[in-house]
């Protein structure tokens, strides 16, 4: 016999089924209904959808100017400073914003030479605007908690761009900045070493996190995951007689409640 389920006038009494039990009769859908996802599955899918949304960063166009200002300000410490005074003030000269720069004492003493400072400043004015125009720069400390393979980068007047995490340059004192290293290749070894030691500590990131926008985008992605997984039509076979009830079939029956 086939049990065709039609809702009686007083409502529909959902049959009891158990995963793994053998159905004695065919079980047919009494009406069209959507199949609800299990709560744990829905939570998992929504978490996956949120995790797939890349974090949003905005380009701060003024950071190139800020980098130049930082270099100029640092070099200004050495104006009219005799080499003997530099030796005594090395700890003070090597500190910027509470951090000690990774500079050798000989490099600090060399900056008392106006010609050295002029070469460094000329290089900064030529290289830094190009680097900030061409590269995405992110503070290395912030990047430590970043697990997404891509970032969404937003810049005024342009469409948002997905950028691979590996394409972002991480900034930290003493760190490697490939774009900077390439531009110093023709400098003399002493000037090159000084610039590669000094500039990464003074260059601010031009990518700034937008956590509120990221959170909003991820909430939107979570809401886009439907709590339903398909539809069963009236008269459709849910469980065949003399077969074991599968988890998927049990969920269909549970969706009738």
mmCIF file of C-alpha atoms in Angstrom:
data_model
loop_
_atom_site.group_PDB
_atom_site.id
_atom_site.type_symbol
_atom_site.label_atom_id
_atom_site.label_comp_id
_atom_site.label_asym_id
_atom_site.label_seq_id
_atom_site.Cartn_x
_atom_site.Cartn_y
_atom_site.Cartn_z
ATOM 1 C CA UNK A 1 0.000 0.000 0.000
ATOM 2 C CA UNK A 2 1.044 3.592 -0.580
ATOM 3 C CA UNK A 3 0.488 6.102 2.191
ATOM 4 C CA UNK A 4 -0.388 9.393 0.530
ATOM 5 C CA UNK A 5 -0.239 12.174 3.076
ATOM 6 C CA UNK A 6 -2.831 14.911 2.762
ATOM 7 C CA UNK A 7 -3.398 17.415 5.533
ATOM 8 C CA UNK A 8 -6.655 16.763 7.312
ATOM 9 C CA UNK A 9 -9.032 19.660 8.072
ATOM 10 C CA UNK A 10 -7.611 20.123 11.555
ATOM 11 C CA UNK A 11 -4.003 20.335 10.387
ATOM 12 C CA UNK A 12 -1.289 17.920 9.335
ATOM 13 C CA UNK A 13 0.107 15.312 11.704
ATOM 14 C CA UNK A 14 3.764 14.814 10.736
ATOM 15 C CA UNK A 15 4.747 11.151 10.754
ATOM 16 C CA UNK A 16 7.611 10.057 12.959
ATOM 17 C CA UNK A 17 10.678 8.794 11.115
ATOM 18 C CA UNK A 18 14.119 7.836 12.360
ATOM 19 C CA UNK A 19 17.380 7.785 10.423
ATOM 20 C CA UNK A 20 18.320 4.190 9.685
ATOM 21 C CA UNK A 21 14.851 2.783 10.321
ATOM 22 C CA UNK A 22 13.121 0.825 7.545
ATOM 23 C CA UNK A 23 9.990 2.481 6.140
ATOM 24 C CA UNK A 24 6.995 0.173 6.097
ATOM 25 C CA UNK A 25 5.244 2.145 3.361
ATOM 26 C CA UNK A 26 5.922 4.806 0.767
ATOM 27 C CA UNK A 27 5.832 8.285 2.200
ATOM 28 C CA UNK A 28 4.609 10.988 -0.199
ATOM 29 C CA UNK A 29 4.613 14.751 0.215
ATOM 30 C CA UNK A 30 1.127 16.057 1.107
ATOM 31 C CA UNK A 31 1.811 19.512 -0.366
ATOM 32 C CA UNK A 32 4.653 21.658 -1.722
ATOM 33 C CA UNK A 33 7.116 22.705 0.970
ATOM 34 C CA UNK A 34 10.713 23.961 1.258
ATOM 35 C CA UNK A 35 13.351 21.773 2.912
ATOM 36 C CA UNK A 36 14.948 23.492 5.894
ATOM 37 C CA UNK A 37 18.645 23.135 6.529
ATOM 38 C CA UNK A 38 19.739 21.729 9.864
ATOM 39 C CA UNK A 39 20.829 24.469 12.252
ATOM 40 C CA UNK A 40 24.442 23.303 12.409
ATOM 41 C CA UNK A 41 24.696 23.106 8.629
ATOM 42 C CA UNK A 42 23.140 26.560 8.228
ATOM 43 C CA UNK A 43 25.586 28.005 10.765
ATOM 44 C CA UNK A 44 28.533 26.354 9.003
ATOM 45 C CA UNK A 45 27.499 27.629 5.584
ATOM 46 C CA UNK A 46 26.984 31.147 6.882
ATOM 47 C CA UNK A 47 30.394 31.112 8.549
ATOM 48 C CA UNK A 48 31.946 29.947 5.280
ATOM 49 C CA UNK A 49 30.160 32.693 3.365
ATOM 50 C CA UNK A 50 31.439 35.329 5.788
ATOM 51 C CA UNK A 51 35.000 33.975 5.679
ATOM 52 C CA UNK A 52 34.967 34.122 1.871
ATOM 53 C CA UNK A 53 34.452 37.899 1.934
ATOM 54 C CA UNK A 54 37.878 39.575 1.734
ATOM 55 C CA UNK A 55 38.688 42.282 4.283
ATOM 56 C CA UNK A 56 38.214 45.795 2.951
ATOM 57 C CA UNK A 57 41.052 48.309 2.896
ATOM 58 C CA UNK A 58 41.108 51.883 1.644
ATOM 59 C CA UNK A 59 44.066 53.586 0.000
ATOM 60 C CA UNK A 60 45.166 56.715 1.855
ATOM 61 C CA UNK A 61 46.588 58.805 -0.980
ATOM 62 C CA UNK A 62 48.390 61.235 1.335
ATOM 63 C CA UNK A 63 50.682 58.586 2.815
ATOM 64 C CA UNK A 64 53.349 59.179 0.151
ATOM 65 C CA UNK A 65 53.593 62.797 1.309
ATOM 66 C CA UNK A 66 53.645 61.580 4.897
ATOM 67 C CA UNK A 67 56.624 59.343 4.112
ATOM 68 C CA UNK A 68 58.547 62.255 2.616
ATOM 69 C CA UNK A 69 57.736 64.410 5.634
ATOM 70 C CA UNK A 70 58.949 61.662 7.974
ATOM 71 C CA UNK A 71 62.269 61.392 6.117
ATOM 72 C CA UNK A 72 62.713 65.163 6.054
ATOM 73 C CA UNK A 73 61.902 65.439 9.760
ATOM 74 C CA UNK A 74 64.331 62.670 10.674
ATOM 75 C CA UNK A 75 67.155 64.117 8.585
ATOM 76 C CA UNK A 76 66.450 67.534 10.089
ATOM 77 C CA UNK A 77 67.663 66.242 13.437
ATOM 78 C CA UNK A 78 71.182 66.246 12.062
ATOM 79 C CA UNK A 79 71.216 69.828 10.779
ATOM 80 C CA UNK A 80 74.139 71.708 12.300
ATOM 81 C CA UNK A 81 74.943 68.726 14.522
ATOM 82 C CA UNK A 82 78.709 68.155 14.930
ATOM 83 C CA UNK A 83 79.874 64.519 14.602
ATOM 84 C CA UNK A 84 81.093 64.532 18.212
ATOM 85 C CA UNK A 85 77.603 65.474 19.441
ATOM 86 C CA UNK A 86 76.067 62.749 17.308
ATOM 87 C CA UNK A 87 78.147 60.120 19.079
ATOM 88 C CA UNK A 88 76.840 61.224 22.463
ATOM 89 C CA UNK A 89 73.228 61.441 21.262
ATOM 90 C CA UNK A 90 73.041 58.181 19.293
ATOM 91 C CA UNK A 91 70.264 56.601 21.432
ATOM 92 C CA UNK A 92 68.140 59.741 21.131
ATOM 93 C CA UNK A 93 68.740 60.177 17.406
ATOM 94 C CA UNK A 94 67.878 56.578 16.647
ATOM 95 C CA UNK A 95 64.399 56.759 18.196
ATOM 96 C CA UNK A 96 61.247 57.660 16.252
ATOM 97 C CA UNK A 97 57.781 57.559 17.821
ATOM 98 C CA UNK A 98 59.089 55.507 20.724
ATOM 99 C CA UNK A 99 60.826 52.956 18.486
ATOM 100 C CA UNK A 100 64.555 52.470 18.068
ATOM 101 C CA UNK A 101 65.543 52.396 14.418
ATOM 102 C CA UNK A 102 67.759 49.627 13.111
ATOM 103 C CA UNK A 103 70.637 51.952 12.216
ATOM 104 C CA UNK A 104 74.328 51.373 12.836
ATOM 105 C CA UNK A 105 76.244 54.017 14.813
ATOM 106 C CA UNK A 106 78.370 54.666 11.723
ATOM 107 C CA UNK A 107 75.208 55.353 9.680
ATOM 108 C CA UNK A 108 73.947 57.826 12.271
ATOM 109 C CA UNK A 109 77.304 59.600 12.357
ATOM 110 C CA UNK A 110 77.348 59.671 8.558
ATOM 111 C CA UNK A 111 74.091 61.627 8.543
ATOM 112 C CA UNK A 112 75.887 64.586 10.128
ATOM 113 C CA UNK A 113 77.412 65.103 6.678
ATOM 114 C CA UNK A 114 75.156 67.502 4.737
ATOM 115 C CA UNK A 115 76.077 65.846 1.435
ATOM 116 C CA UNK A 116 74.907 62.462 2.708
ATOM 117 C CA UNK A 117 71.625 63.943 3.883
ATOM 118 C CA UNK A 118 71.140 65.665 0.529
ATOM 119 C CA UNK A 119 71.673 62.409 -1.372
ATOM 120 C CA UNK A 120 69.225 60.588 0.876
ATOM 121 C CA UNK A 121 66.617 63.325 0.576
ATOM 122 C CA UNK A 122 66.994 63.552 -3.211
ATOM 123 C CA UNK A 123 66.502 59.822 -3.441
ATOM 124 C CA UNK A 124 63.413 60.028 -1.225
ATOM 125 C CA UNK A 125 61.806 62.703 -3.412
ATOM 126 C CA UNK A 126 62.399 60.626 -6.519
ATOM 127 C CA UNK A 127 61.541 57.146 -5.243
ATOM 128 C CA UNK A 128 58.867 57.406 -2.577
ATOM 129 C CA UNK A 129 56.101 58.996 -4.713
ATOM 130 C CA UNK A 130 56.598 56.253 -7.300
ATOM 131 C CA UNK A 131 56.518 53.485 -4.690
ATOM 132 C CA UNK A 132 53.323 54.807 -3.109
ATOM 133 C CA UNK A 133 51.724 55.152 -6.514
ATOM 134 C CA UNK A 134 52.629 51.620 -7.606
ATOM 135 C CA UNK A 135 52.481 49.486 -4.474
ATOM 136 C CA UNK A 136 50.021 48.447 -1.781
ATOM 137 C CA UNK A 137 51.746 48.902 1.589
ATOM 138 C CA UNK A 138 50.450 47.394 4.830
ATOM 139 C CA UNK A 139 51.779 47.495 8.369
ATOM 140 C CA UNK A 140 53.326 44.114 9.162
ATOM 141 C CA UNK A 141 51.883 44.057 12.693
ATOM 142 C CA UNK A 142 48.361 44.380 11.320
ATOM 143 C CA UNK A 143 48.992 41.711 8.713
ATOM 144 C CA UNK A 144 49.816 39.107 11.387
ATOM 145 C CA UNK A 145 46.133 38.455 12.022
ATOM 146 C CA UNK A 146 45.248 38.476 8.346
ATOM 147 C CA UNK A 147 44.390 35.012 6.991
ATOM 148 C CA UNK A 148 42.406 35.921 3.880
ATOM 149 C CA UNK A 149 44.223 35.189 0.597
ATOM 150 C CA UNK A 150 42.897 38.422 -0.912
ATOM 151 C CA UNK A 151 42.082 41.984 0.098
ATOM 152 C CA UNK A 152 39.486 44.274 -1.379
ATOM 153 C CA UNK A 153 41.238 47.572 -2.008
ATOM 154 C CA UNK A 154 39.187 50.716 -2.475
ATOM 155 C CA UNK A 155 40.589 53.881 -3.932
ATOM 156 C CA UNK A 156 38.810 57.158 -4.658
ATOM 157 C CA UNK A 157 37.661 57.389 -8.251
ATOM 158 C CA UNK A 158 38.323 53.712 -9.016
ATOM 159 C CA UNK A 159 36.419 50.460 -8.885
ATOM 160 C CA UNK A 160 37.202 48.208 -5.902
ATOM 161 C CA UNK A 161 40.049 45.847 -6.706
ATOM 162 C CA UNK A 162 40.805 42.368 -5.370
ATOM 163 C CA UNK A 163 44.490 42.179 -4.500
ATOM 164 C CA UNK A 164 46.328 38.979 -3.616
ATOM 165 C CA UNK A 165 47.817 39.120 -0.146
ATOM 166 C CA UNK A 166 51.203 38.149 -1.590
ATOM 167 C CA UNK A 167 51.104 41.285 -3.761
ATOM 168 C CA UNK A 168 50.979 43.532 -0.676
ATOM 169 C CA UNK A 169 54.257 44.838 0.729
ATOM 170 C CA UNK A 170 54.550 44.528 4.503
ATOM 171 C CA UNK A 171 56.236 47.392 6.304
ATOM 172 C CA UNK A 172 58.273 46.964 9.469
ATOM 173 C CA UNK A 173 61.518 48.418 10.818
ATOM 174 C CA UNK A 174 64.411 46.566 9.231
ATOM 175 C CA UNK A 175 62.053 44.787 6.854
ATOM 176 C CA UNK A 176 62.515 44.170 3.156
ATOM 177 C CA UNK A 177 60.781 46.488 0.696
ATOM 178 C CA UNK A 178 61.510 45.055 -2.742
ATOM 179 C CA UNK A 179 60.401 48.178 -4.621
ATOM 180 C CA UNK A 180 62.782 50.236 -2.507
ATOM 181 C CA UNK A 181 65.656 47.796 -2.952
ATOM 182 C CA UNK A 182 65.328 47.868 -6.744
ATOM 183 C CA UNK A 183 65.590 51.646 -6.789
ATOM 184 C CA UNK A 184 68.767 51.681 -4.691
ATOM 185 C CA UNK A 185 70.745 49.303 -6.900
ATOM 186 C CA UNK A 186 72.718 52.098 -8.562
ATOM 187 C CA UNK A 187 73.598 53.863 -5.328
ATOM 188 C CA UNK A 188 76.952 53.418 -3.640
ATOM 189 C CA UNK A 189 76.930 50.597 -1.037
ATOM 190 C CA UNK A 190 77.008 52.939 1.951
ATOM 191 C CA UNK A 191 74.048 55.046 0.808
ATOM 192 C CA UNK A 192 72.126 51.951 -0.252
ATOM 193 C CA UNK A 193 72.555 50.287 3.120
ATOM 194 C CA UNK A 194 71.554 53.464 4.942
ATOM 195 C CA UNK A 195 68.361 53.919 2.902
ATOM 196 C CA UNK A 196 67.345 50.259 3.178
ATOM 197 C CA UNK A 197 67.806 50.395 6.946
ATOM 198 C CA UNK A 198 66.140 53.767 7.457
ATOM 199 C CA UNK A 199 63.197 54.083 5.072
ATOM 200 C CA UNK A 200 61.112 51.003 6.053
ATOM 201 C CA UNK A 201 60.933 52.374 9.603
ATOM 202 C CA UNK A 202 59.694 55.767 8.407
ATOM 203 C CA UNK A 203 57.291 54.717 5.640
ATOM 204 C CA UNK A 204 53.633 54.597 6.743
ATOM 205 C CA UNK A 205 51.256 52.069 5.192
ATOM 206 C CA UNK A 206 48.977 53.396 2.473
ATOM 207 C CA UNK A 207 46.373 50.700 3.142
ATOM 208 C CA UNK A 208 44.004 51.381 6.019
ATOM 209 C CA UNK A 209 41.555 48.769 7.278
ATOM 210 C CA UNK A 210 37.825 49.437 7.054
ATOM 211 C CA UNK A 211 36.539 46.997 9.701
ATOM 212 C CA UNK A 212 32.977 48.349 9.777
ATOM 213 C CA UNK A 213 32.613 47.937 6.028
ATOM 214 C CA UNK A 214 34.156 44.461 6.182
ATOM 215 C CA UNK A 215 31.730 43.450 8.943
ATOM 216 C CA UNK A 216 28.761 44.789 6.971
ATOM 217 C CA UNK A 217 29.824 42.886 3.860
ATOM 218 C CA UNK A 218 30.223 39.671 5.853
ATOM 219 C CA UNK A 219 26.842 40.057 7.523
ATOM 220 C CA UNK A 220 25.339 40.540 4.083
ATOM 221 C CA UNK A 221 27.042 37.354 2.886
ATOM 222 C CA UNK A 222 25.652 35.437 5.863
ATOM 223 C CA UNK A 223 22.122 36.666 5.193
ATOM 224 C CA UNK A 224 22.426 35.583 1.568
ATOM 225 C CA UNK A 225 22.664 31.920 2.645
ATOM 226 C CA UNK A 226 19.140 30.571 2.495
ATOM 227 C CA UNK A 227 17.820 28.575 5.455
ATOM 228 C CA UNK A 228 16.233 26.272 2.876
ATOM 229 C CA UNK A 229 17.887 23.640 0.716
ATOM 230 C CA UNK A 230 15.544 22.819 -2.111
ATOM 231 C CA UNK A 231 11.840 22.087 -2.358
ATOM 232 C CA UNK A 232 9.617 19.016 -2.237
ATOM 233 C CA UNK A 233 6.557 19.014 -4.464
ATOM 234 C CA UNK A 234 3.136 17.616 -3.602
ATOM 235 C CA UNK A 235 2.978 13.897 -4.325
ATOM 236 C CA UNK A 236 6.786 13.553 -4.499
ATOM 237 C CA UNK A 237 8.187 10.378 -2.965
ATOM 238 C CA UNK A 238 10.079 11.207 0.220
ATOM 239 C CA UNK A 239 10.831 7.697 1.511
ATOM 240 C CA UNK A 240 10.257 4.493 -0.445
ATOM 241 C CA UNK A 241 8.756 1.497 1.288
ATOM 242 C CA UNK A 242 11.178 -1.136 2.604
ATOM 243 C CA UNK A 243 14.187 1.244 2.461
ATOM 244 C CA UNK A 244 16.195 2.745 5.270
ATOM 245 C CA UNK A 245 15.568 6.391 6.057
ATOM 246 C CA UNK A 246 18.555 8.587 5.178
ATOM 247 C CA UNK A 247 19.493 11.809 7.000
ATOM 248 C CA UNK A 248 18.397 13.804 3.947
ATOM 249 C CA UNK A 249 14.989 12.121 3.935
ATOM 250 C CA UNK A 250 14.563 12.628 7.672
ATOM 251 C CA UNK A 251 15.305 16.333 7.210
ATOM 252 C CA UNK A 252 12.600 16.572 4.548
ATOM 253 C CA UNK A 253 10.082 15.071 6.940
ATOM 254 C CA UNK A 254 11.249 17.386 9.722
ATOM 255 C CA UNK A 255 10.638 20.340 7.389
ATOM 256 C CA UNK A 256 6.943 19.492 7.441
ATOM 257 C CA UNK A 257 6.726 20.511 11.089
#
